[in-house]
Amino acid sequence: PVIMLTGHGTVEQAFETSKEGVFDYLTKPCDLDVLARVCRDAVSMPKPIKTQELKPGGDKIRVLVIDDEQDFLDSLTGLLQRRNMRVQTARSGQQALERIREDDFHVVLLDLKMPGMGGRETLQSIKNANPALEVILLTGHPTARVVVECLRDGAFDYLAKPQDNEMLIGKIHEAYRKARLNYEKPRSEK
């Protein structure tokens, strides 16, 4: 695993290096405890889970990423594809709803701050269209009030940007397991 450590980094560089497979990107001066934790996490990173273990038939976790920033979409798409997930993107709430009508997803990653249809309205529309679909919020501007309201609206969880990628992967797997239960429950009740 590669960890970038720089005193002159930019957000754009962080996006680019994460697309190229860098495990983490830290800026100097860096707290030594943080550096040690990141090194331990990089070395002990679990091997990717085989898709056959996730869903019968070897299907990949299907993720829709909704964000108005193309660099963020590109970076996150690369990260998730390297983890053997199938990823589609949408740059607006309206585009996301079209994607959801056209394809099946297990998990949605949703930015809260978007022009036009905002994140909360998008979340409500997603849950109205497909209550079993799990939504993880990603926001650079979390407030307790908005997060609580979104969780009440059916969001699975949230992460503040810039997100910890390993935590995000873990939350996606948790949301996937819950989505599978949500989809299987109605079938077993019939």
PDB file of N, CA, C and O in Angstrom, residues 122-178:
ATOM      1  N   THR A 122     -33.650  14.626  -2.541  1.00  0.00           N
ATOM      2  CA  THR A 122     -33.265  13.441  -3.309  1.00  0.00           C
ATOM      3  C   THR A 122     -33.440  12.180  -2.466  1.00  0.00           C
ATOM      4  O   THR A 122     -33.980  11.173  -2.930  1.00  0.00           O
ATOM      5  N   LEU A 123     -32.994  12.232  -1.209  1.00  0.00           N
ATOM      6  CA  LEU A 123     -33.151  11.100  -0.292  1.00  0.00           C
ATOM      7  C   LEU A 123     -34.626  10.719  -0.162  1.00  0.00           C
ATOM      8  O   LEU A 123     -34.992   9.536  -0.271  1.00  0.00           O
ATOM      9  N   GLN A 124     -35.477  11.703   0.071  1.00  0.00           N
ATOM     10  CA  GLN A 124     -36.908  11.424   0.231  1.00  0.00           C
ATOM     11  C   GLN A 124     -37.491  10.795  -1.034  1.00  0.00           C
ATOM     12  O   GLN A 124     -38.274   9.849  -0.956  1.00  0.00           O
ATOM     13  N   SER A 125     -37.076  11.286  -2.187  1.00  0.00           N
ATOM     14  CA  SER A 125     -37.576  10.736  -3.456  1.00  0.00           C
ATOM     15  C   SER A 125     -37.085   9.312  -3.670  1.00  0.00           C
ATOM     16  O   SER A 125     -37.833   8.453  -4.144  1.00  0.00           O
ATOM     17  N   ILE A 126     -35.830   9.048  -3.307  1.00  0.00           N
ATOM     18  CA  ILE A 126     -35.274   7.695  -3.436  1.00  0.00           C
ATOM     19  C   ILE A 126     -36.051   6.733  -2.540  1.00  0.00           C
ATOM     20  O   ILE A 126     -36.452   5.644  -2.968  1.00  0.00           O
ATOM     21  N   LYS A 127     -36.254   7.122  -1.284  1.00  0.00           N
ATOM     22  CA  LYS A 127     -36.944   6.233  -0.343  1.00  0.00           C
ATOM     23  C   LYS A 127     -38.414   6.035  -0.733  1.00  0.00           C
ATOM     24  O   LYS A 127     -38.974   4.977  -0.494  1.00  0.00           O
ATOM     25  N   ASN A 128     -39.040   7.047  -1.346  1.00  0.00           N
ATOM     26  CA  ASN A 128     -40.406   6.879  -1.837  1.00  0.00           C
ATOM     27  C   ASN A 128     -40.448   5.901  -3.006  1.00  0.00           C
ATOM     28  O   ASN A 128     -41.360   5.093  -3.113  1.00  0.00           O
ATOM     29  N   ALA A 129     -39.446   5.977  -3.880  1.00  0.00           N
ATOM     30  CA  ALA A 129     -39.397   5.100  -5.051  1.00  0.00           C
ATOM     31  C   ALA A 129     -38.993   3.677  -4.674  1.00  0.00           C
ATOM     32  O   ALA A 129     -39.491   2.716  -5.243  1.00  0.00           O
ATOM     33  N   ASN A 130     -38.074   3.543  -3.700  1.00  0.00           N
ATOM     34  CA  ASN A 130     -37.559   2.229  -3.337  1.00  0.00           C
ATOM     35  C   ASN A 130     -37.141   2.231  -1.864  1.00  0.00           C
ATOM     36  O   ASN A 130     -35.983   2.480  -1.550  1.00  0.00           O
ATOM     37  N   PRO A 131     -38.061   1.953  -0.960  1.00  0.00           N
ATOM     38  CA  PRO A 131     -37.751   2.012   0.474  1.00  0.00           C
ATOM     39  C   PRO A 131     -36.648   1.053   0.910  1.00  0.00           C
ATOM     40  O   PRO A 131     -35.994   1.291   1.924  1.00  0.00           O
ATOM     41  N   ALA A 132     -36.412  -0.033   0.165  1.00  0.00           N
ATOM     42  CA  ALA A 132     -35.391  -1.010   0.552  1.00  0.00           C
ATOM     43  C   ALA A 132     -33.980  -0.569   0.180  1.00  0.00           C
ATOM     44  O   ALA A 132     -33.004  -1.138   0.664  1.00  0.00           O
ATOM     45  N   LEU A 133     -33.852   0.443  -0.660  1.00  0.00           N
ATOM     46  CA  LEU A 133     -32.540   0.917  -1.094  1.00  0.00           C
ATOM     47  C   LEU A 133     -31.877   1.693   0.037  1.00  0.00           C
ATOM     48  O   LEU A 133     -32.476   2.599   0.613  1.00  0.00           O
ATOM     49  N   GLU A 134     -30.647   1.319   0.374  1.00  0.00           N
ATOM     50  CA  GLU A 134     -29.940   1.962   1.482  1.00  0.00           C
ATOM     51  C   GLU A 134     -29.119   3.150   0.980  1.00  0.00           C
ATOM     52  O   GLU A 134     -28.412   3.042  -0.023  1.00  0.00           O
ATOM     53  N   VAL A 135     -29.199   4.265   1.705  1.00  0.00           N
ATOM     54  CA  VAL A 135     -28.548   5.521   1.308  1.00  0.00           C
ATOM     55  C   VAL A 135     -27.572   5.950   2.401  1.00  0.00           C
ATOM     56  O   VAL A 135     -27.958   6.073   3.570  1.00  0.00           O
ATOM     57  N   ILE A 136     -26.320   6.172   1.996  1.00  0.00           N
ATOM     58  CA  ILE A 136     -25.296   6.714   2.890  1.00  0.00           C
ATOM     59  C   ILE A 136     -25.037   8.148   2.457  1.00  0.00           C
ATOM     60  O   ILE A 136     -24.751   8.414   1.288  1.00  0.00           O
ATOM     61  N   LEU A 137     -25.150   9.077   3.398  1.00  0.00           N
ATOM     62  CA  LEU A 137     -24.932  10.488   3.097  1.00  0.00           C
ATOM     63  C   LEU A 137     -23.456  10.820   3.199  1.00  0.00           C
ATOM     64  O   LEU A 137     -22.777  10.376   4.117  1.00  0.00           O
ATOM     65  N   LEU A 138     -22.968  11.619   2.267  1.00  0.00           N
ATOM     66  CA  LEU A 138     -21.613  12.156   2.298  1.00  0.00           C
ATOM     67  C   LEU A 138     -21.743  13.668   2.216  1.00  0.00           C
ATOM     68  O   LEU A 138     -22.332  14.184   1.278  1.00  0.00           O
ATOM     69  N   THR A 139     -21.193  14.360   3.202  1.00  0.00           N
ATOM     70  CA  THR A 139     -21.324  15.811   3.170  1.00  0.00           C
ATOM     71  C   THR A 139     -20.091  16.486   3.745  1.00  0.00           C
ATOM     72  O   THR A 139     -19.486  15.985   4.685  1.00  0.00           O
ATOM     73  N   GLY A 140     -19.740  17.586   3.151  1.00  0.00           N
ATOM     74  CA  GLY A 140     -18.636  18.388   3.662  1.00  0.00           C
ATOM     75  C   GLY A 140     -19.098  19.375   4.712  1.00  0.00           C
ATOM     76  O   GLY A 140     -18.295  20.049   5.340  1.00  0.00           O
ATOM     77  N   HIS A 141     -20.414  19.482   4.902  1.00  0.00           N
ATOM     78  CA  HIS A 141     -20.977  20.459   5.834  1.00  0.00           C
ATOM     79  C   HIS A 141     -22.013  19.807   6.736  1.00  0.00           C
ATOM     80  O   HIS A 141     -23.190  20.185   6.728  1.00  0.00           O
ATOM     81  N   PRO A 142     -21.598  18.812   7.540  1.00  0.00           N
ATOM     82  CA  PRO A 142     -22.602  18.147   8.375  1.00  0.00           C
ATOM     83  C   PRO A 142     -23.043  19.042   9.538  1.00  0.00           C
ATOM     84  O   PRO A 142     -22.230  19.706  10.155  1.00  0.00           O
ATOM     85  N   THR A 143     -24.331  19.053   9.758  1.00  0.00           N
ATOM     86  CA  THR A 143     -24.868  19.677  10.967  1.00  0.00           C
ATOM     87  C   THR A 143     -25.735  18.622  11.639  1.00  0.00           C
ATOM     88  O   THR A 143     -26.346  17.782  10.967  1.00  0.00           O
ATOM     89  N   ALA A 144     -25.784  18.663  12.950  1.00  0.00           N
ATOM     90  CA  ALA A 144     -26.531  17.661  13.698  1.00  0.00           C
ATOM     91  C   ALA A 144     -27.997  17.646  13.274  1.00  0.00           C
ATOM     92  O   ALA A 144     -28.589  16.583  13.079  1.00  0.00           O
ATOM     93  N   ARG A 145     -28.578  18.810  13.094  1.00  0.00           N
ATOM     94  CA  ARG A 145     -29.996  18.890  12.735  1.00  0.00           C
ATOM     95  C   ARG A 145     -30.271  18.211  11.400  1.00  0.00           C
ATOM     96  O   ARG A 145     -31.181  17.384  11.281  1.00  0.00           O
ATOM     97  N   VAL A 146     -29.474  18.534  10.383  1.00  0.00           N
ATOM     98  CA  VAL A 146     -29.697  17.973   9.049  1.00  0.00           C
ATOM     99  C   VAL A 146     -29.465  16.463   9.054  1.00  0.00           C
ATOM    100  O   VAL A 146     -30.243  15.698   8.475  1.00  0.00           O
ATOM    101  N   VAL A 147     -28.412  16.011   9.725  1.00  0.00           N
ATOM    102  CA  VAL A 147     -28.119  14.587   9.779  1.00  0.00           C
ATOM    103  C   VAL A 147     -29.263  13.829  10.457  1.00  0.00           C
ATOM    104  O   VAL A 147     -29.728  12.804   9.952  1.00  0.00           O
ATOM    105  N   VAL A 148     -29.746  14.339  11.586  1.00  0.00           N
ATOM    106  CA  VAL A 148     -30.849  13.683  12.291  1.00  0.00           C
ATOM    107  C   VAL A 148     -32.093  13.635  11.406  1.00  0.00           C
ATOM    108  O   VAL A 148     -32.774  12.610  11.315  1.00  0.00           O
ATOM    109  N   GLU A 149     -32.394  14.736  10.717  1.00  0.00           N
ATOM    110  CA  GLU A 149     -33.557  14.760   9.828  1.00  0.00           C
ATOM    111  C   GLU A 149     -33.417  13.736   8.718  1.00  0.00           C
ATOM    112  O   GLU A 149     -34.371  13.033   8.385  1.00  0.00           O
ATOM    113  N   CYS A 150     -32.227  13.621   8.144  1.00  0.00           N
ATOM    114  CA  CYS A 150     -32.004  12.663   7.051  1.00  0.00           C
ATOM    115  C   CYS A 150     -32.078  11.221   7.553  1.00  0.00           C
ATOM    116  O   CYS A 150     -32.604  10.347   6.852  1.00  0.00           O
ATOM    117  N   LEU A 151     -31.581  10.972   8.739  1.00  0.00           N
ATOM    118  CA  LEU A 151     -31.694   9.628   9.305  1.00  0.00           C
ATOM    119  C   LEU A 151     -33.167   9.289   9.544  1.00  0.00           C
ATOM    120  O   LEU A 151     -33.599   8.162   9.302  1.00  0.00           O
ATOM    121  N   ARG A 152     -33.941  10.273   9.977  1.00  0.00           N
ATOM    122  CA  ARG A 152     -35.386  10.061  10.145  1.00  0.00           C
ATOM    123  C   ARG A 152     -36.069   9.804   8.805  1.00  0.00           C
ATOM    124  O   ARG A 152     -37.069   9.091   8.736  1.00  0.00           O
ATOM    125  N   ASP A 153     -35.517  10.420   7.742  1.00  0.00           N
ATOM    126  CA  ASP A 153     -36.081  10.231   6.399  1.00  0.00           C
ATOM    127  C   ASP A 153     -35.685   8.889   5.792  1.00  0.00           C
ATOM    128  O   ASP A 153     -36.096   8.574   4.680  1.00  0.00           O
ATOM    129  N   GLY A 154     -34.855   8.114   6.499  1.00  0.00           N
ATOM    130  CA  GLY A 154     -34.526   6.776   6.011  1.00  0.00           C
ATOM    131  C   GLY A 154     -33.093   6.552   5.602  1.00  0.00           C
ATOM    132  O   GLY A 154     -32.755   5.471   5.103  1.00  0.00           O
ATOM    133  N   ALA A 155     -32.215   7.550   5.780  1.00  0.00           N
ATOM    134  CA  ALA A 155     -30.809   7.338   5.443  1.00  0.00           C
ATOM    135  C   ALA A 155     -30.221   6.253   6.334  1.00  0.00           C
ATOM    136  O   ALA A 155     -30.570   6.142   7.512  1.00  0.00           O
ATOM    137  N   PHE A 156     -29.331   5.452   5.788  1.00  0.00           N
ATOM    138  CA  PHE A 156     -28.685   4.380   6.544  1.00  0.00           C
ATOM    139  C   PHE A 156     -27.645   4.938   7.503  1.00  0.00           C
ATOM    140  O   PHE A 156     -27.565   4.552   8.653  1.00  0.00           O
ATOM    141  N   ASP A 157     -26.819   5.881   7.014  1.00  0.00           N
ATOM    142  CA  ASP A 157     -25.740   6.449   7.817  1.00  0.00           C
ATOM    143  C   ASP A 157     -25.205   7.673   7.092  1.00  0.00           C
ATOM    144  O   ASP A 157     -25.679   8.017   6.007  1.00  0.00           O
ATOM    145  N   TYR A 158     -24.195   8.309   7.685  1.00  0.00           N
ATOM    146  CA  TYR A 158     -23.564   9.446   7.014  1.00  0.00           C
ATOM    147  C   TYR A 158     -22.079   9.456   7.352  1.00  0.00           C
ATOM    148  O   TYR A 158     -21.647   8.909   8.360  1.00  0.00           O
ATOM    149  N   LEU A 159     -21.316  10.091   6.465  1.00  0.00           N
ATOM    150  CA  LEU A 159     -19.893  10.339   6.682  1.00  0.00           C
ATOM    151  C   LEU A 159     -19.595  11.769   6.270  1.00  0.00           C
ATOM    152  O   LEU A 159     -20.145  12.267   5.285  1.00  0.00           O
ATOM    153  N   ALA A 160     -18.712  12.414   7.018  1.00  0.00           N
ATOM    154  CA  ALA A 160     -18.278  13.759   6.658  1.00  0.00           C
ATOM    155  C   ALA A 160     -17.147  13.666   5.646  1.00  0.00           C
ATOM    156  O   ALA A 160     -16.293  12.786   5.730  1.00  0.00           O
ATOM    157  N   LYS A 161     -17.169  14.560   4.656  1.00  0.00           N
ATOM    158  CA  LYS A 161     -16.078  14.658   3.682  1.00  0.00           C
ATOM    159  C   LYS A 161     -14.960  15.484   4.297  1.00  0.00           C
ATOM    160  O   LYS A 161     -15.253  16.443   5.007  1.00  0.00           O
ATOM    161  N   PRO A 162     -13.718  15.216   4.028  1.00  0.00           N
ATOM    162  CA  PRO A 162     -13.264  14.045   3.278  1.00  0.00           C
ATOM    163  C   PRO A 162     -13.426  12.797   4.131  1.00  0.00           C
ATOM    164  O   PRO A 162     -13.060  12.785   5.307  1.00  0.00           O
ATOM    165  N   GLN A 163     -13.991  11.786   3.533  1.00  0.00           N
ATOM    166  CA  GLN A 163     -14.317  10.568   4.267  1.00  0.00           C
ATOM    167  C   GLN A 163     -13.094   9.666   4.389  1.00  0.00           C
ATOM    168  O   GLN A 163     -12.200   9.704   3.566  1.00  0.00           O
ATOM    169  N   ASP A 164     -13.086   8.864   5.441  1.00  0.00           N
ATOM    170  CA  ASP A 164     -12.096   7.814   5.599  1.00  0.00           C
ATOM    171  C   ASP A 164     -12.534   6.680   4.673  1.00  0.00           C
ATOM    172  O   ASP A 164     -13.617   6.127   4.828  1.00  0.00           O
ATOM    173  N   ASN A 165     -11.704   6.347   3.685  1.00  0.00           N
ATOM    174  CA  ASN A 165     -12.107   5.387   2.664  1.00  0.00           C
ATOM    175  C   ASN A 165     -12.393   4.001   3.226  1.00  0.00           C
ATOM    176  O   ASN A 165     -13.324   3.335   2.788  1.00  0.00           O
ATOM    177  N   GLU A 166     -11.621   3.552   4.192  1.00  0.00           N
ATOM    178  CA  GLU A 166     -11.879   2.232   4.771  1.00  0.00           C
ATOM    179  C   GLU A 166     -13.188   2.217   5.544  1.00  0.00           C
ATOM    180  O   GLU A 166     -13.931   1.244   5.506  1.00  0.00           O
ATOM    181  N   MET A 167     -13.488   3.308   6.225  1.00  0.00           N
ATOM    182  CA  MET A 167     -14.758   3.407   6.934  1.00  0.00           C
ATOM    183  C   MET A 167     -15.909   3.405   5.930  1.00  0.00           C
ATOM    184  O   MET A 167     -16.938   2.751   6.142  1.00  0.00           O
ATOM    185  N   LEU A 168     -15.728   4.119   4.821  1.00  0.00           N
ATOM    186  CA  LEU A 168     -16.752   4.157   3.783  1.00  0.00           C
ATOM    187  C   LEU A 168     -16.999   2.756   3.226  1.00  0.00           C
ATOM    188  O   LEU A 168     -18.151   2.333   3.095  1.00  0.00           O
ATOM    189  N   ILE A 169     -15.943   2.019   2.918  1.00  0.00           N
ATOM    190  CA  ILE A 169     -16.093   0.657   2.384  1.00  0.00           C
ATOM    191  C   ILE A 169     -16.846  -0.211   3.396  1.00  0.00           C
ATOM    192  O   ILE A 169     -17.754  -0.967   3.041  1.00  0.00           O
ATOM    193  N   GLY A 170     -16.494  -0.086   4.668  1.00  0.00           N
ATOM    194  CA  GLY A 170     -17.190  -0.847   5.704  1.00  0.00           C
ATOM    195  C   GLY A 170     -18.670  -0.507   5.766  1.00  0.00           C
ATOM    196  O   GLY A 170     -19.529  -1.395   5.882  1.00  0.00           O
ATOM    197  N   LYS A 171     -18.993   0.785   5.678  1.00  0.00           N
ATOM    198  CA  LYS A 171     -20.397   1.206   5.720  1.00  0.00           C
ATOM    199  C   LYS A 171     -21.158   0.710   4.495  1.00  0.00           C
ATOM    200  O   LYS A 171     -22.334   0.338   4.592  1.00  0.00           O
ATOM    201  N   ILE A 172     -20.499   0.691   3.333  1.00  0.00           N
ATOM    202  CA  ILE A 172     -21.148   0.174   2.124  1.00  0.00           C
ATOM    203  C   ILE A 172     -21.488  -1.301   2.318  1.00  0.00           C
ATOM    204  O   ILE A 172     -22.598  -1.743   1.997  1.00  0.00           O
ATOM    205  N   HIS A 173     -20.558  -2.073   2.869  1.00  0.00           N
ATOM    206  CA  HIS A 173     -20.821  -3.498   3.107  1.00  0.00           C
ATOM    207  C   HIS A 173     -21.943  -3.695   4.126  1.00  0.00           C
ATOM    208  O   HIS A 173     -22.794  -4.574   3.945  1.00  0.00           O
ATOM    209  N   GLU A 174     -21.979  -2.867   5.175  1.00  0.00           N
ATOM    210  CA  GLU A 174     -23.074  -2.946   6.155  1.00  0.00           C
ATOM    211  C   GLU A 174     -24.414  -2.611   5.488  1.00  0.00           C
ATOM    212  O   GLU A 174     -25.419  -3.300   5.708  1.00  0.00           O
ATOM    213  N   ALA A 175     -24.426  -1.548   4.692  1.00  0.00           N
ATOM    214  CA  ALA A 175     -25.653  -1.141   4.006  1.00  0.00           C
ATOM    215  C   ALA A 175     -26.088  -2.213   3.016  1.00  0.00           C
ATOM    216  O   ALA A 175     -27.285  -2.495   2.869  1.00  0.00           O
ATOM    217  N   TYR A 176     -25.124  -2.841   2.342  1.00  0.00           N
ATOM    218  CA  TYR A 176     -25.428  -3.912   1.390  1.00  0.00           C
ATOM    219  C   TYR A 176     -26.118  -5.082   2.112  1.00  0.00           C
ATOM    220  O   TYR A 176     -27.130  -5.599   1.649  1.00  0.00           O
ATOM    221  N   ARG A 177     -25.561  -5.470   3.263  1.00  0.00           N
ATOM    222  CA  ARG A 177     -26.169  -6.580   4.014  1.00  0.00           C
ATOM    223  C   ARG A 177     -27.605  -6.225   4.429  1.00  0.00           C
ATOM    224  O   ARG A 177     -28.514  -7.050   4.330  1.00  0.00           O
ATOM    225  N   LYS A 178     -27.816  -4.991   4.862  1.00  0.00           N
ATOM    226  CA  LYS A 178     -29.162  -4.572   5.254  1.00  0.00           C
ATOM    227  C   LYS A 178     -30.083  -4.525   4.031  1.00  0.00           C
ATOM    228  O   LYS A 178     -31.240  -4.948   4.110  1.00  0.00           O
TER     229      LYS A 178
END
